[in-house]
C-alpha positions as semicolon CSV with decimal commas, in nm:
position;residue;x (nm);y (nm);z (nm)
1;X;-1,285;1,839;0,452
2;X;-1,280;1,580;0,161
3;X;-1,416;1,262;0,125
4;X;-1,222;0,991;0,192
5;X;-1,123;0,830;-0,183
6;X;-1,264;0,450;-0,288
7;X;-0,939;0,250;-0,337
8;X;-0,968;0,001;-0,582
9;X;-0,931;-0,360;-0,442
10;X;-0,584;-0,506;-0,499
11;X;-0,597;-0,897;-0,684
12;X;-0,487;-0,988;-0,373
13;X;-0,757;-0,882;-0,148
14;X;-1,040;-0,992;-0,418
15;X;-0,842;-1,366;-0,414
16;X;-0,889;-1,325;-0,003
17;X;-1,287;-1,207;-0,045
18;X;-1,325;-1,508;-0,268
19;X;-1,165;-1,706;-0,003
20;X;-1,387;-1,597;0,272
21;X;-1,686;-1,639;0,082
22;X;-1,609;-1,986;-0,025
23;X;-1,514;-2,090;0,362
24;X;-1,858;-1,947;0,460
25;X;-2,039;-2,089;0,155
26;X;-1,953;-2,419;0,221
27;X;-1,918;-2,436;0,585
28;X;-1,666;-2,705;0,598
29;X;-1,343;-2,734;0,450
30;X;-1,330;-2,866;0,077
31;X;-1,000;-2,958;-0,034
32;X;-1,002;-2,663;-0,306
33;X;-1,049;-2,428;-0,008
34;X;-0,778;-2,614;0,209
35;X;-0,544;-2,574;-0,129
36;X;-0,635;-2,232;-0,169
37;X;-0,545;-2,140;0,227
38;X;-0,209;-2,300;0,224
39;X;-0,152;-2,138;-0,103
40;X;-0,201;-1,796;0,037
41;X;-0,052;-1,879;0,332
42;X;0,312;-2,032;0,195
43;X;0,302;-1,735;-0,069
44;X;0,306;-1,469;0,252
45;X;0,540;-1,661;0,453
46;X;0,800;-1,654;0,147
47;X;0,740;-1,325;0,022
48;X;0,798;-1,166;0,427
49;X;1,116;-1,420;0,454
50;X;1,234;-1,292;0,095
51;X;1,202;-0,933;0,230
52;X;1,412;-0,990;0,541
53;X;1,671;-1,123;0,377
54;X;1,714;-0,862;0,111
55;X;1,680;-0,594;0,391
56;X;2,002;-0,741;0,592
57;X;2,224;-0,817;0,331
58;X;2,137;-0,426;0,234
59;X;2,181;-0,269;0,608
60;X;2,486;-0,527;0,607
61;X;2,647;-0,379;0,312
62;X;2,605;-0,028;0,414
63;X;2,786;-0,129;0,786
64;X;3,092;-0,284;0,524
65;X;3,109;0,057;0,306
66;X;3,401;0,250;0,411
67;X;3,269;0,556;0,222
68;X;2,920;0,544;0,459
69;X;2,885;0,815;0,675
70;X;2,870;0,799;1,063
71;X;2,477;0,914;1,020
72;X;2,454;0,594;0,760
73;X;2,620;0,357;0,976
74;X;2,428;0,467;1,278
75;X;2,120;0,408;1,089
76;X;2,186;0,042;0,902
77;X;2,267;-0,082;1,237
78;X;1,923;0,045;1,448
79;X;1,768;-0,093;1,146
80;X;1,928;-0,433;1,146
81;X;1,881;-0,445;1,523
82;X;1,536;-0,411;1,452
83;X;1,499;-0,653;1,203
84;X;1,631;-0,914;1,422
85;X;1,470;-0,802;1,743
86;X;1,762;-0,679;1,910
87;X;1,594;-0,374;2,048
């Protein structure tokens, strides 16, 4: 059996560690840590709404093709039912 590998920390999870140690550092909310929260916060919120979007307009143009195949079309609609918590 192997060892499991050491994964280098993303920017974004050394931005969150800074984060945490600031809010236990200061033990109250500055407004730099405040700023910093609804910074991270927005940026997620975006990026998941950004992703959603791109993902129906893609199922949605694979349900339009009229070369898709049955197997395509049967797919692109579980996965837009999905999305939108149809199933």
């Amino acid at each position: 059996m192997s060892k499991p590998r050491f994964q280098i920390p993303s920017l974004r999870e050394l931005k969150q560690a800074r984060l945490l140690k600031l809010l236990n550092d200061n033990q109250q909310f500055t407004p730099e840590t405040v700023a910093l929260i609804h910074a991270e916060h927005r940026r997620r919120v975006l990026k998941k709404k950004q992703h959603r979007a791109e993902a129906y307009v893609f199922y949605r143009n694979i349900l339009r093709d009229p070369n898709a195949t049955v197997q395509e079309q049967l797919t692109a609609r579980e996965r837009l039912d999905k999305l939108l918590g149809l199933d």
